[in-house]
Structure formats: structure tokens, C-alpha cells
């Protein structure tokens, strides 16, 4: 009996044990026989780390092969999660922060690094994917990390190429810079990962797809501590394609130095606000950009490491990042060649017909020339030479704003030139619509009457919306629109194109907005006889093996629809600008080549004028065109002129040799050979005009092309002839002019104007 | 005389199975003690420049066996030898003698466990070890076998008088005192082993199965319920957070795959990725890559399964089952209740250890840190298990009938 019970008990026990073993075996079979593949995949993931190898970005060189940007290997420190306990992970992070704080390359203190590590780890998208914590750590750090690898599981130091700028800040706006890819870029472009570098500006951005190259990868087997056990294979990265630019780095250097020193000089000369400017040098035969400079500049290498907030703020404040050569400015008198073209093409007046300039033009009131007392008798060429406002008021008005706008377009103004660089502005050629829209925007935003109406209806509509009265909302909206409509009608004078707008437009003030690049290209078009070229800056793209992948050459956008005779006359006028009596004569005294030029001073309300200057040389067989602008730099020959001269001296030196200018000068002096200017008579006349020019220089306030306001007129009417300040580099079209311009001063007597209009009609 | 009886009555099948398990364990301990970095060094000493894993994939079995971690193997072999000597010693004295010393053994047990709390040193968050000259040992391991002896004696006198709950209460108190000392270390795993031993032996001693099942059931319900309530409502629980995490993470290790669930997942990856025949000896990427914690002890079942696959792991399970089956047979044939209870206690202890340890590596049991008996590396555990089997063999050779 007892035995039987014992038997039964052992049977039950063995059944229980059997059940346990079957459970274990079943689970074993499930894992090993059913889910094998899944776990094999996981085991592979565990073991194999694919460590991407950053491809060196393509190098950028100037037209002569001078290196502008290349790469330099640095050590980076990354962290990856390893499955150690949280406590252990903290220890690792603390140790890393300590090591980095002692690093002499990266600096900063322990707490800063602790924060930085925390932030970096939060960015980690996937576990096991390393995140970069520090770039360019010192060799000492590398050694320390490697020696203490056992204490530092998951800490990886790697060599990685980063951007290197052998020429420092040279050409920085054109080259742009590289930074970690932004989130929206990550979404838009495939094949990138968090932490990858991406060209953020300039050529780095425009040619990102060429420059980036192809990432390589190192497949390694690691143990649980992330230590490499085996190297499985390496896929070498493919370096990015190299760019060869049309830029001549010597000329670029000269341009940047001239711009920087010219702006400093301008400040010294009393133009306190002269803090920015731009220069563009084009080859007029090809459209190749030989130099493009923007001031202030910045050091692109600051983007390689982490940028401090202070540095960033300073950059924002001075707008050092923006390429001013692609931002728009009012042109001032350098626009007058467009007006001249329109006048000639429309046969408004014979170019040799001279008017007698009393120093003002009457349209309801007096519109003064920049020179009190006037220029005396001037024909078209002379009008360009002395920048006679009266002449262009008179015939510009006769030819009409539409024709002027047409020829502005013809010369490529108000349109993107199509250069490869990102961020190019189109600029604005004034039209009645543009005036209407900008004036309306200003009214809507700043005029009290308009504000009253909008405020009133905003409130009412909000109430109606709260009451869910859709019908009433619609009705109120309609009422509001009607009221605004009638208000606008009352302001129609301010909104519609007026005759004085044509006057302003004729001399490059008013609603004209063009980029320095456009100005240079426009002058190049005049210089080469009417071929509108597409400016380009990249000459060649070569693969890492040196093989040419793409090459770029001159591209004619179109032959401008302007007769050769007209262009010839305009050229002659520009040539005379640099001759005795011309507004740029002083700038090109004893310059060894013949030069054609035009100065400009763009009015800015309550500020000094923008100093504009365009030129091309040599006159007979043009090679380069230069456009320069100095913000608030006074008149064309005050600031931009000397800068241009320095660049052109450098150009002569580069292309003709060190001694060219001097020899030539001596030659002309000794032998009187006329082939190259300055001709003998110039020198004679130079003395004759000297006192005059001196007087002009001594009085910067009385420079050319500033329409002076009649003394008796109300002070606020100044805005009629002044243009608004560009303010920021934003697209001018989207940038409503500031309030000062707005409506004030526009309330001139309409009947007087009508009278004047009739007069104008009679004139041609 | 003794030898004659031994040869005549001893269970050779059990001894053969035991030796198989021990040798099998030695081999796996030798592989578990290696790592890729460790092997790399050996290969470099031998002038082999080849990649570690590549070499292991090409090397013959003999070449691979030559790079076992012999240090661990030797130490483990020493424990086994010591264990065999102890088995012989335990077999020599008739087990009935022990019954007389039950009280002394019980008190010795309490002193030992108490001393851990006073002079033990901490490892892995619990006080478990006592230093004894050059060795350190875990009293809670020996406590298990001492408990089996005491409880067998305690219950043998109460056989047939265990039908009511009030009859069981003295038994709970008897086990509860040493158990609470263990819980204070804290060593939840071992205290659970105490429970398993208690219930196994109570059942064998004739307690009503329904009653036992009720107690086990309500105990489990209470335990799970309080853990659930703690997680859900934050009620108090006498456990540290880390202990709780270890207990519950097996339900969903991916929930915290970088933290508490990490090892659990790595173990399942090791086992799951090996397939029917495994990756081969010393070719386990998970164990060589050190993805498994304490591979020579807690996770040795994963190491075995990864290298030798389903068949290798099943072989071990079969060996264990045979062993337990033979011990149960011995219990059935024991000449007295005391002997029978001793054997059942050992069976309970072994099967609970196996279930919990293998179940943990397979992801169906919580992490408790119980070693795999006779297989995992470790002196205290090996000696305890050997003594336990010595007791069983003692019962075996002093039975009346011949086994089969």
C-alpha cells in the first residue's frame, strides 16, 4: 500500500519534471528552429558595425590652379550606445567630458562638454549608430581614448576630412561654407544622414551634388564593448569632384583688399555708415567672373568647428554672410546708359543735338541737377560724361518709362543673370504695377486711415466669427474691401505712376533695384557691342582622377535688340566720363589703358548716397568690366571709384606685367605715342581742369546726379527723388519700402502736373 | 564490505549521467571563459595573424579545443574532484546518522547564514560571499543541502500528519527562519529554491496535494498581484527597483532593450541564431563578442545553445532528465521516509534550478541569478550539488531492494 502511494507520488513528480523539461525544450525549439532567421539577423546586427567613411569633398581652385579650398584630416570623437548600465554610461560620459575639457584644440570646460554630450546623444536617431561629439580633437585625446578604451566602451575616435581654406577668407562669399545638414535638407535630399556635412551657401551649396563625393564604409566585427574584433572589408570613399573657377585669385585678392581698404578710407573721409560694399569683375568677352567680392567678409573656417553664439550674432548683425554682389541696390546714374539707349533707339533726339542746361528741370516744380547752375550746353554724349540730370529728365520723360524699362530689360537688368551661385536677386525695373503694389503695401501698413479701417473690420469680423455668423463675416469682408477700395481711390495720386516717377527712373533713382553683378554684366554688354552673356564662375568640373566631367564656356543669352550705332554712342559717352571734365576723370588719371566708365550716387533717404561705379577697359578692345558699390559711400568717384581703380591696376599688373603702366606712361610722355592713353592733350587739359576737380572733391556734398531740391519746397518732398534704403538683402520686390517714403510729399498739385505733362508732350 | 555493497547497489546509470554532465560542463565552461579579444591574444602569441573569427571558422576541432580557457577548466575540475571526494565521504557514513544531528545542522545553517550578513562582502548588489582563506564561498549554496537534510528529518517524523493547514505551519516556520536570513542578503533566487524544496518534500511527505496546490497558487497570485499592484498603483513592495526590473523584464525585454532587457535579448539572440546544430564550438559570436553577462555561470546555457544548437542543448536537457528520473527512482526505493525525502529534496532543488536558469536564458523566466547545477562554473554550487548527489547515492546503496 505504502509502496503504491510512493509509486504514485514519484509518477506525479516525474510528470511535473517532465512538464518542466518539455516546456524548456519547446521554447528552445521555438527559438532555435522556428525563429532562427530573425535571431540570426539580430546577431549579425550585433556583430557587424558599418562605419561610414566620410568622402573628402571636392577641391576648389582658381583659373590658374591655385588652391582655394581643400580638405584636411582631423580627429573626431563619437559616442555610441553599448548596452552598458546607465550608471556605467554616465561614468563614460563623465570621463569623456573630462578628457575633452583638457583638449587644447577644442577647449571649453567640463560642464560645457557634459551638456554637449547629452545634447548629442539626444540627437541619436538609432541606437548603435555613433553620434559625433567633438571635431578636431588633439592627438593627445586620441591617444588617451585609445589607451583607456576598456574604460570607454563605445567611444570612437576617427580620422575625418574637413574643409580647409589655404587662402583664409579669400572668396568666402562665393565659396560658401559647409555645415551639418539641417533637418529640412535631410528631408529634401536623399542619401544623407544626420550629422553629414552639407554645403550651406555659395558654390558649396550650388555644387553640393558634385562636391560631396560618395561615402565609403568600413565593415567591422565588434564585441559587446564596441571594440573591433575583425575587419571585414572596406569600401573606399570616392572623393568629390573638383571645381575650377574662372576667378583669378590674384585679382580676387586685389579686389578684396581694395574693397576693404576703400571702405575704411570712406569711413575716414566722413562716410560713417560706409560699412559694406561689393565688387564684380567680369570678362566682357566671355562673361567669366574674374573676381567677386563682398564686404564685410567672414572666415569660412569658423563653420568647421562649433560656432559660438557671439560670433554668429556678429555675423548676423553685419550681414557678413550675405554676398552683396548678388543683392540689389539702387543704381543711381550708372543707369543713365539705359535711358540714353532708349532715347537713341526711339529717335527722340539727335545725339548731337545740344540742350542748354540751366541746372534744373521744371515739372510742376524745379528738379535740380547735381551741379548748381547747370552744365551749359550738353548733347547726349556730354550728358553721360558729366552725368547731366537735366538732359535725362528732359528726354527720359519724352521717351517714357515703358521704353526705358524695355531697354533695362534688354540689358538684362531686373532679371537674374543665371550665375550658378544661390541667392541671386532679380532686382526690379520700375513699372506702374510695381509702384502701385509697393505703395499700396506701405499705405496698408503704415497709413493711419487704412489702419483705422482694417482695425475696425478686424474686430467686427472676429465678433461675427465668434457668433458663427458666416454670412455676416462675408458681408463685413466685402464692406471692408469696398472701404479700402474707396480709400485707395482717394490716394490714387500716390499709387499711380506720375510723370516725376519717369524723371526719377531716368536717372536711376526711384524704383530701380539692381545687383552689382547685373550692373557689371550690363556694362559688359555695352562693352562687347551688345552681347548679353550669362556670367559664370565655374569653368570646369573634374573628377577625382583629373578627368574633365563638365566644362563651361561663354553662353550668349541674346544679342540685345539695340542698334550698333546706339551702343557706339553710349560707349563714346562712357569713354568721355574718364576724359578731362568727365565725372571719373580723376579716378583714371595716368591709368595705362583706355577706360570707359560711369559713376553713380544712389539716393538713400536720411543717409549718405550709395557710391556706385561701373567701368570697362580697354576702351578700344574691351577685356574686363568692373562694377563696384559702397553702401553709403557718397558719390561714385568718392568711394567706389578708387576701389575700382586699384582693382584695374592689379588687372594690368597681372595681364601686362609689373612695369607695363610705368613704361607706357614714360613712352607717352617721351615720345608722345597716341596708341595708349592718356594722350598728350589729356595731360594738358588735366591741368586746366585741375582746380575744378579739386573744388569738386573738396565738396563731397555736391557730387553729380543728386537731384537737388528747390529751396522753397516742403522738406518732405525730398522723398520724391530719393529711393528707399535696401535695408536687408531680402528680395526688394517683397520688401515694401520703409514708411518714410510712403505717401508724404506725394500730394503735389495735380493741375500743375497736368500742365507739365502737356508741355512734355510738345517737347519732342 | 562497504565497497561490495557500493558496487552491488549503486546506480551506475546515475553515475554515468552525472559524469557526462560534468565533462560536458567542463567543456562548455572552457569555451565560455573565452572572448574574441582573449583569443586574439593567444593567436598572436602563436604567431597567427589571421582574423580571429576567420581563424575560428577554419580551424579544426582540435585546434579550437587548444584555445579553451584552461584556467577556468582547471579550477572547475578541481571543484569536481573535491566534489567526488566529498561524495565518497558522504556515502561512507550511513545517512541515518544525520538524523541524530538534525538540530546541530539546523543551528549551523543559521549561524552560517547569519555570518554572511555580518562579515560577507557584497557582489552584484547582494551580500553572498564569505572569505575563507584563499577561497570565497557562498553559504546560501550550502544552506540548501543543509536545509534538505533538516527538513527531511523534520518531515519524516510528521509523515501522514500533514493533512491540515495548521499541520503545515510548523514546517513553514522551520524553513522560514533560514529563508528570511537569505532574503536579507538579499538573495531572492535561493529563497525561492527553499520554497521549491519545501513544497516538493511536503508533497512527498504526504501533505494533501490540493492543499499544497492551493498554497502555491495563492502564493503566486499574491506575489504576482502585489507586483502588478506596485507597477500599476505604486503600492509598497519589499524589493529594490533593480530587483523588480529583473523579475518583470522577461515579459517584454524589448521594452527596455538598452537597459534591463539587454541581456535577456542578447541571450535569446545567442540561442535563436544558432539553429539545429549550432554555430560550432568556439564559434559563438554572441559569447565571443561578450554580449552575454557571466557567460560561464548564469548564461552558460546560452553559450552551450549557441555553439551546439538545439541538439546540444537538448542533449543536456535529456541528461538532466535522466539524472532526475534516476534520483526519483532511488527515492521510491529508499528504505525509509528520511531517505526518500532526502532524494525528493534534491530532485526539487535540481529541477527548480534548471527550470529557472534555462528558462531565464530562454526568456520565459525572470532573471534571478541561479546557476545551472553541475554545469555552471563555481565552487560552492558544484560542491553543494555533489554533496546532495552524495546523499542520494548514500540512500541508494542503503536501500533494501536492488534497483531494477
Coordinates of C-alpha atoms in Angstrom, one line a residue, chain A residues 63-434:
Chain A
X63 CA 41.5 79.5 -63.1
X64 CA 45.3 79.1 -62.7
X65 CA 45.1 76.1 -60.5
X66 CA 45.7 78.0 -57.3
X67 CA 44.1 76.0 -54.4
X68 CA 41.2 77.8 -52.7
X69 CA 39.6 75.0 -50.7
X70 CA 40.7 71.6 -49.9
X71 CA 40.5 69.1 -47.0
X72 CA 42.5 68.4 -44.0
X73 CA 42.2 65.3 -41.9
X74 CA 41.2 65.8 -38.3
X75 CA 40.2 63.5 -35.5
X76 CA 36.6 63.4 -34.4
X77 CA 35.2 61.8 -31.3
X78 CA 31.9 59.9 -31.4
X79 CA 29.8 58.1 -28.9
X80 CA 27.6 55.1 -29.4
X81 CA 25.4 53.2 -27.0
X82 CA 26.7 49.8 -26.0
X83 CA 24.2 48.3 -23.7
X84 CA 26.1 49.0 -20.5
X85 CA 24.2 50.1 -17.5
X86 CA 23.0 53.6 -17.1
X87 CA 25.4 54.2 -14.3
X88 CA 28.3 52.9 -16.4
X89 CA 27.2 55.1 -19.3
X90 CA 27.3 58.2 -17.0
X91 CA 30.8 57.2 -16.0
X92 CA 31.8 57.0 -19.6
X93 CA 30.2 60.4 -20.4
X94 CA 31.9 62.0 -17.4
X95 CA 35.3 60.6 -18.4
X96 CA 34.8 61.8 -22.0
X97 CA 33.9 65.3 -20.8
X98 CA 37.0 65.4 -18.7
X99 CA 39.2 64.3 -21.5
X100 CA 37.7 66.8 -23.9
X101 CA 37.9 69.6 -21.4
X102 CA 41.7 69.1 -21.2
X103 CA 41.9 69.0 -25.0
X104 CA 43.8 72.1 -26.1
X105 CA 42.2 72.1 -29.6
X106 CA 38.6 72.2 -28.7
X107 CA 38.8 73.9 -25.3
X108 CA 35.7 74.5 -23.2
X109 CA 35.1 73.2 -19.7
X110 CA 33.8 70.0 -18.2
X111 CA 30.2 71.2 -17.7
X112 CA 30.0 72.5 -21.2
X113 CA 31.1 69.2 -22.6
X114 CA 28.8 67.3 -20.3
X115 CA 25.9 69.3 -21.7
X116 CA 27.2 68.9 -25.2
X117 CA 27.4 65.1 -24.9
X118 CA 23.9 65.0 -23.5
X119 CA 22.6 67.0 -26.4
X120 CA 24.5 64.9 -29.0
X121 CA 23.1 61.7 -27.5
X122 CA 19.6 63.1 -27.6
X123 CA 20.0 63.6 -31.3
X124 CA 20.9 60.0 -31.8
X125 CA 18.4 58.6 -34.3
X126 CA 19.1 54.9 -34.0
X127 CA 20.8 53.0 -31.2
X128 CA 24.2 51.6 -32.1
X129 CA 24.7 54.5 -34.6
X130 CA 27.6 56.6 -33.3
X131 CA 27.0 60.3 -32.8
X132 CA 29.7 62.9 -33.3
X133 CA 30.5 64.8 -30.2
X134 CA 33.7 66.7 -31.0
X135 CA 35.5 67.6 -34.1
X136 CA 39.2 68.3 -34.5
X137 CA 40.4 66.8 -31.2
X138 CA 44.1 66.8 -30.4
X139 CA 46.3 63.8 -30.8
X140 CA 46.7 63.6 -27.0
X141 CA 43.0 63.0 -26.8
X142 CA 43.2 60.3 -29.4
X143 CA 46.0 58.6 -27.5
X144 CA 44.1 58.9 -24.2
X145 CA 40.9 57.4 -25.6
X146 CA 42.7 54.6 -27.2
X147 CA 44.7 53.8 -24.1
X148 CA 41.7 53.8 -21.9
X149 CA 39.4 52.1 -24.4
X150 CA 38.5 49.5 -21.8
X151 CA 37.0 52.1 -19.6
X152 CA 35.4 53.9 -22.5
X153 CA 33.2 51.4 -24.3
X154 CA 31.6 53.0 -27.3
X155 CA 33.9 55.9 -27.6
X156 CA 35.3 56.1 -31.0
X157 CA 38.0 58.3 -32.4
X158 CA 38.2 58.5 -36.1
X159 CA 40.0 60.4 -38.8
X160 CA 37.8 62.5 -40.9
X161 CA 38.4 65.1 -43.6
X162 CA 37.2 68.6 -43.0
X163 CA 37.2 71.8 -45.1
X164 CA 40.5 73.7 -45.1
X165 CA 40.9 77.2 -46.5
X166 CA 44.5 77.8 -47.5
X167 CA 43.7 81.3 -48.7
X168 CA 41.8 82.2 -45.5
X169 CA 38.9 84.5 -46.1
X170 CA 39.5 84.9 -49.8
X171 CA 36.4 84.5 -52.0
X172 CA 34.5 83.3 -49.0
X173 CA 31.1 84.6 -50.2
X174 CA 31.4 82.8 -53.5
X175 CA 32.8 79.6 -52.0
X176 CA 30.2 79.5 -49.2
X177 CA 30.6 77.1 -46.3
X178 CA 29.8 73.7 -45.2
X179 CA 27.9 72.7 -42.1
X180 CA 26.0 69.8 -40.6
X181 CA 22.9 69.1 -42.7
X182 CA 19.8 70.8 -41.5
X183 CA 16.6 68.8 -40.8
X184 CA 14.7 70.2 -43.8
X185 CA 17.6 69.5 -46.1
X186 CA 17.7 66.0 -44.7
X187 CA 14.1 65.6 -45.7
X188 CA 14.5 67.1 -49.2
X189 CA 17.7 65.3 -50.2
X190 CA 18.2 61.6 -50.3
X191 CA 21.3 59.8 -49.4
X192 CA 22.2 61.9 -46.4
X193 CA 22.2 61.1 -42.7
X194 CA 22.1 63.1 -39.6
X195 CA 25.4 64.7 -38.9
X196 CA 26.5 64.6 -42.6
X197 CA 28.0 67.8 -43.9
X198 CA 26.1 69.8 -46.5
X199 CA 27.1 72.9 -48.5
X200 CA 25.0 75.7 -46.9
X201 CA 25.9 78.6 -49.1
X202 CA 27.8 79.7 -52.3
X203 CA 29.4 77.2 -54.6
X204 CA 29.5 74.6 -51.8
X205 CA 25.7 74.7 -51.9
X206 CA 25.2 75.1 -55.7
X207 CA 27.6 72.2 -56.5
X208 CA 26.8 70.1 -53.5
X209 CA 26.0 67.1 -55.6
X210 CA 29.4 67.2 -57.3
X211 CA 31.5 68.2 -54.3
X212 CA 30.1 65.7 -51.8
X213 CA 31.6 62.6 -53.3
X214 CA 30.5 59.2 -52.2
X215 CA 30.7 57.9 -48.7
X216 CA 32.7 54.8 -48.1
X217 CA 32.2 52.3 -45.4
X218 CA 34.2 50.1 -43.1
X219 CA 32.6 46.9 -42.1
X220 CA 33.9 45.7 -38.8
X221 CA 33.0 43.0 -36.4
X222 CA 32.9 44.3 -32.9
X223 CA 32.4 42.8 -29.5
X224 CA 29.9 44.0 -27.0
X225 CA 32.2 46.8 -26.0
X226 CA 32.4 48.1 -29.5
X227 CA 35.9 47.1 -29.8
X228 CA 36.8 45.9 -33.3
X229 CA 37.3 42.2 -33.5
X230 CA 37.8 41.8 -37.2
X231 CA 37.9 44.0 -40.2
X232 CA 35.6 42.5 -42.8
X233 CA 36.1 44.8 -45.7
X234 CA 36.4 48.4 -46.7
X235 CA 34.5 50.3 -49.4
X236 CA 36.8 53.2 -50.1
X237 CA 35.0 56.6 -50.3
X238 CA 35.0 58.3 -53.7
X239 CA 36.2 61.9 -53.3
X240 CA 34.0 64.6 -54.6
X241 CA 34.5 66.3 -58.0
X242 CA 36.8 69.3 -58.1
X243 CA 35.8 72.7 -59.3
X244 CA 38.0 75.0 -61.3
X245 CA 36.7 78.6 -61.2
X246 CA 37.0 81.4 -63.6
X247 CA 38.2 83.5 -60.7
X248 CA 41.8 84.8 -60.8
X249 CA 42.9 84.6 -57.2
X250 CA 45.4 87.5 -57.6
X251 CA 42.7 89.7 -58.9
X252 CA 40.3 88.5 -56.3
X253 CA 42.8 89.3 -53.6
X254 CA 43.3 92.8 -55.1
X255 CA 39.6 93.3 -55.3
X256 CA 39.0 92.3 -51.7
X257 CA 41.9 94.3 -50.4
X258 CA 40.8 97.3 -52.5
X259 CA 37.2 97.0 -51.2
X260 CA 38.2 96.6 -47.6
X261 CA 40.7 99.5 -47.6
X262 CA 38.3 101.6 -49.8
X263 CA 35.5 101.2 -47.3
X264 CA 37.8 102.0 -44.4
X265 CA 39.0 105.1 -46.3
X266 CA 35.4 106.1 -46.9
X267 CA 34.7 105.9 -43.2
X268 CA 37.7 108.1 -42.6
X269 CA 36.5 110.5 -45.2
X270 CA 33.4 111.1 -43.2
X271 CA 31.0 108.4 -44.6
X272 CA 30.4 107.0 -41.2
X273 CA 27.8 104.5 -42.4
X274 CA 30.0 103.1 -45.2
X275 CA 30.3 99.6 -43.8
X276 CA 29.5 97.3 -46.7
X277 CA 30.1 97.0 -50.4
X278 CA 30.7 94.7 -53.3
X279 CA 32.8 94.4 -56.4
X280 CA 32.3 92.3 -59.5
X281 CA 34.9 91.9 -62.3
X282 CA 33.7 90.2 -65.5
X283 CA 35.5 89.2 -68.6
X284 CA 33.3 91.1 -71.2
X285 CA 34.2 88.7 -73.9
X286 CA 33.1 85.5 -72.1
X287 CA 31.0 86.6 -69.1
X288 CA 33.5 84.8 -66.9
X289 CA 33.6 86.2 -63.4
X290 CA 37.2 87.1 -62.6
X291 CA 36.6 88.5 -59.2
X292 CA 33.6 88.9 -56.9
X293 CA 34.0 90.4 -53.5
X294 CA 31.6 91.4 -50.8
X295 CA 32.4 93.3 -47.6
X296 CA 32.3 92.6 -44.7
X297 CA 33.7 89.2 -45.0
X298 CA 33.9 86.2 -42.7
X299 CA 36.2 83.4 -42.1
X300 CA 34.7 80.2 -43.5
X301 CA 36.7 78.0 -41.2
X302 CA 34.6 79.1 -38.2
X303 CA 31.9 76.8 -39.5
X304 CA 34.2 73.8 -39.4
X305 CA 34.2 73.8 -35.6
X306 CA 31.4 74.8 -33.4
X307 CA 30.4 78.4 -33.8
X308 CA 29.9 80.5 -30.7
X309 CA 26.7 82.4 -30.3
X310 CA 28.7 85.6 -30.1
X311 CA 30.4 85.0 -33.4
X312 CA 27.1 84.1 -35.0
X313 CA 25.3 87.2 -33.7
X314 CA 28.1 89.4 -35.0
X315 CA 27.8 87.8 -38.4
X316 CA 24.1 88.4 -38.4
X317 CA 24.4 91.9 -37.4
X318 CA 26.9 92.9 -40.0
X319 CA 25.2 90.7 -42.6
X320 CA 28.7 89.3 -43.3
X321 CA 27.2 86.1 -44.6
X322 CA 25.3 87.7 -47.4
X323 CA 27.0 88.1 -50.8
X324 CA 26.3 91.7 -51.5
X325 CA 27.4 91.2 -55.2
X326 CA 24.1 89.4 -55.6
X327 CA 21.9 91.8 -53.6
X328 CA 20.2 94.7 -55.1
X329 CA 21.0 98.4 -54.8
X330 CA 19.6 101.5 -56.4
X331 CA 21.9 102.2 -59.3
X332 CA 21.9 105.9 -59.4
X333 CA 23.4 107.5 -62.5
X334 CA 25.0 104.3 -63.8
X335 CA 21.5 103.6 -65.1
X336 CA 21.8 106.6 -67.5
X337 CA 23.2 104.4 -70.3
X338 CA 19.8 102.6 -70.3
X339 CA 18.0 105.9 -70.6
X340 CA 20.4 107.0 -73.3
X341 CA 19.8 103.8 -75.3
X342 CA 16.0 104.3 -75.0
X343 CA 16.4 107.9 -76.2
X344 CA 18.5 106.9 -79.2
X345 CA 16.6 103.8 -80.2
X346 CA 13.4 105.8 -80.2
X347 CA 14.9 108.7 -82.2
X348 CA 13.7 111.1 -79.5
X349 CA 16.6 113.4 -80.2
X350 CA 19.6 113.5 -82.4
X351 CA 22.7 112.6 -80.3
X352 CA 24.5 115.7 -81.4
X353 CA 21.6 118.0 -80.5
X354 CA 22.6 120.1 -77.5
X355 CA 20.3 121.4 -74.9
X356 CA 21.2 124.3 -72.7
X357 CA 21.1 123.1 -69.2
X358 CA 20.1 125.8 -66.7
X359 CA 20.8 123.4 -63.8
X360 CA 17.2 122.4 -63.3
X361 CA 14.2 120.9 -65.0
X362 CA 10.7 122.1 -64.4
X363 CA 7.9 119.7 -63.9
X364 CA 5.4 121.4 -61.6
X365 CA 8.4 122.5 -59.6
X366 CA 12.1 122.6 -60.1
X367 CA 14.1 119.3 -60.3
X368 CA 17.7 120.4 -59.8
X369 CA 20.7 119.0 -61.4
X370 CA 23.5 118.0 -59.1
X371 CA 25.6 120.9 -60.4
X372 CA 24.1 124.3 -59.4
X373 CA 24.0 126.5 -62.4
X374 CA 24.0 123.6 -64.8
X375 CA 26.4 122.1 -67.3
X376 CA 25.8 124.6 -70.0
X377 CA 25.3 123.2 -73.5
X378 CA 25.2 119.4 -73.5
X379 CA 24.4 116.7 -76.1
X380 CA 23.9 113.1 -75.3
X381 CA 27.5 112.0 -75.1
X382 CA 28.3 115.0 -72.9
X383 CA 25.3 114.3 -70.8
X384 CA 26.8 110.9 -70.0
X385 CA 30.2 112.4 -69.5
X386 CA 29.1 115.0 -66.9
X387 CA 26.1 112.9 -65.7
X388 CA 23.7 115.7 -66.6
X389 CA 20.4 115.1 -64.9
X390 CA 18.6 117.8 -66.8
X391 CA 19.3 116.2 -70.1
X392 CA 18.0 112.8 -68.9
X393 CA 15.0 114.3 -67.2
X394 CA 14.0 116.0 -70.4
X395 CA 14.5 113.2 -72.9
X396 CA 13.8 110.4 -70.5
X397 CA 10.4 111.9 -69.9
X398 CA 10.0 112.3 -73.6
X399 CA 10.8 108.7 -74.4
X400 CA 8.6 107.4 -71.5
X401 CA 9.0 104.9 -68.7
X402 CA 7.9 102.0 -70.7
X403 CA 10.7 102.4 -73.3
X404 CA 13.3 102.9 -70.6
X405 CA 12.0 99.8 -68.8
X406 CA 12.2 97.9 -72.1
X407 CA 15.8 98.7 -72.6
X408 CA 16.6 98.0 -69.0
X409 CA 15.3 94.5 -69.6
X410 CA 17.1 94.4 -72.9
X411 CA 20.4 94.8 -71.0
X412 CA 19.5 92.1 -68.6
X413 CA 18.5 94.4 -65.7
X414 CA 15.8 93.3 -63.3
X415 CA 16.4 89.6 -64.2
X416 CA 18.6 87.0 -62.7
X417 CA 21.8 86.8 -64.6
X418 CA 21.7 83.0 -64.3
X419 CA 25.0 82.7 -62.4
X420 CA 25.5 79.4 -60.7
X421 CA 25.5 80.9 -57.2
X422 CA 22.5 80.6 -55.0
X423 CA 20.6 83.6 -53.6
X424 CA 20.9 85.8 -56.6
X425 CA 18.3 88.6 -56.6
X426 CA 16.4 89.6 -59.7
X427 CA 16.2 93.2 -58.9
X428 CA 13.4 95.5 -60.1
X429 CA 12.8 97.5 -63.2
X430 CA 10.3 100.2 -62.2
X431 CA 6.8 99.7 -63.6
X432 CA 3.4 101.3 -62.7
X433 CA 2.3 98.0 -61.2
X434 CA 5.4 97.8 -59.0

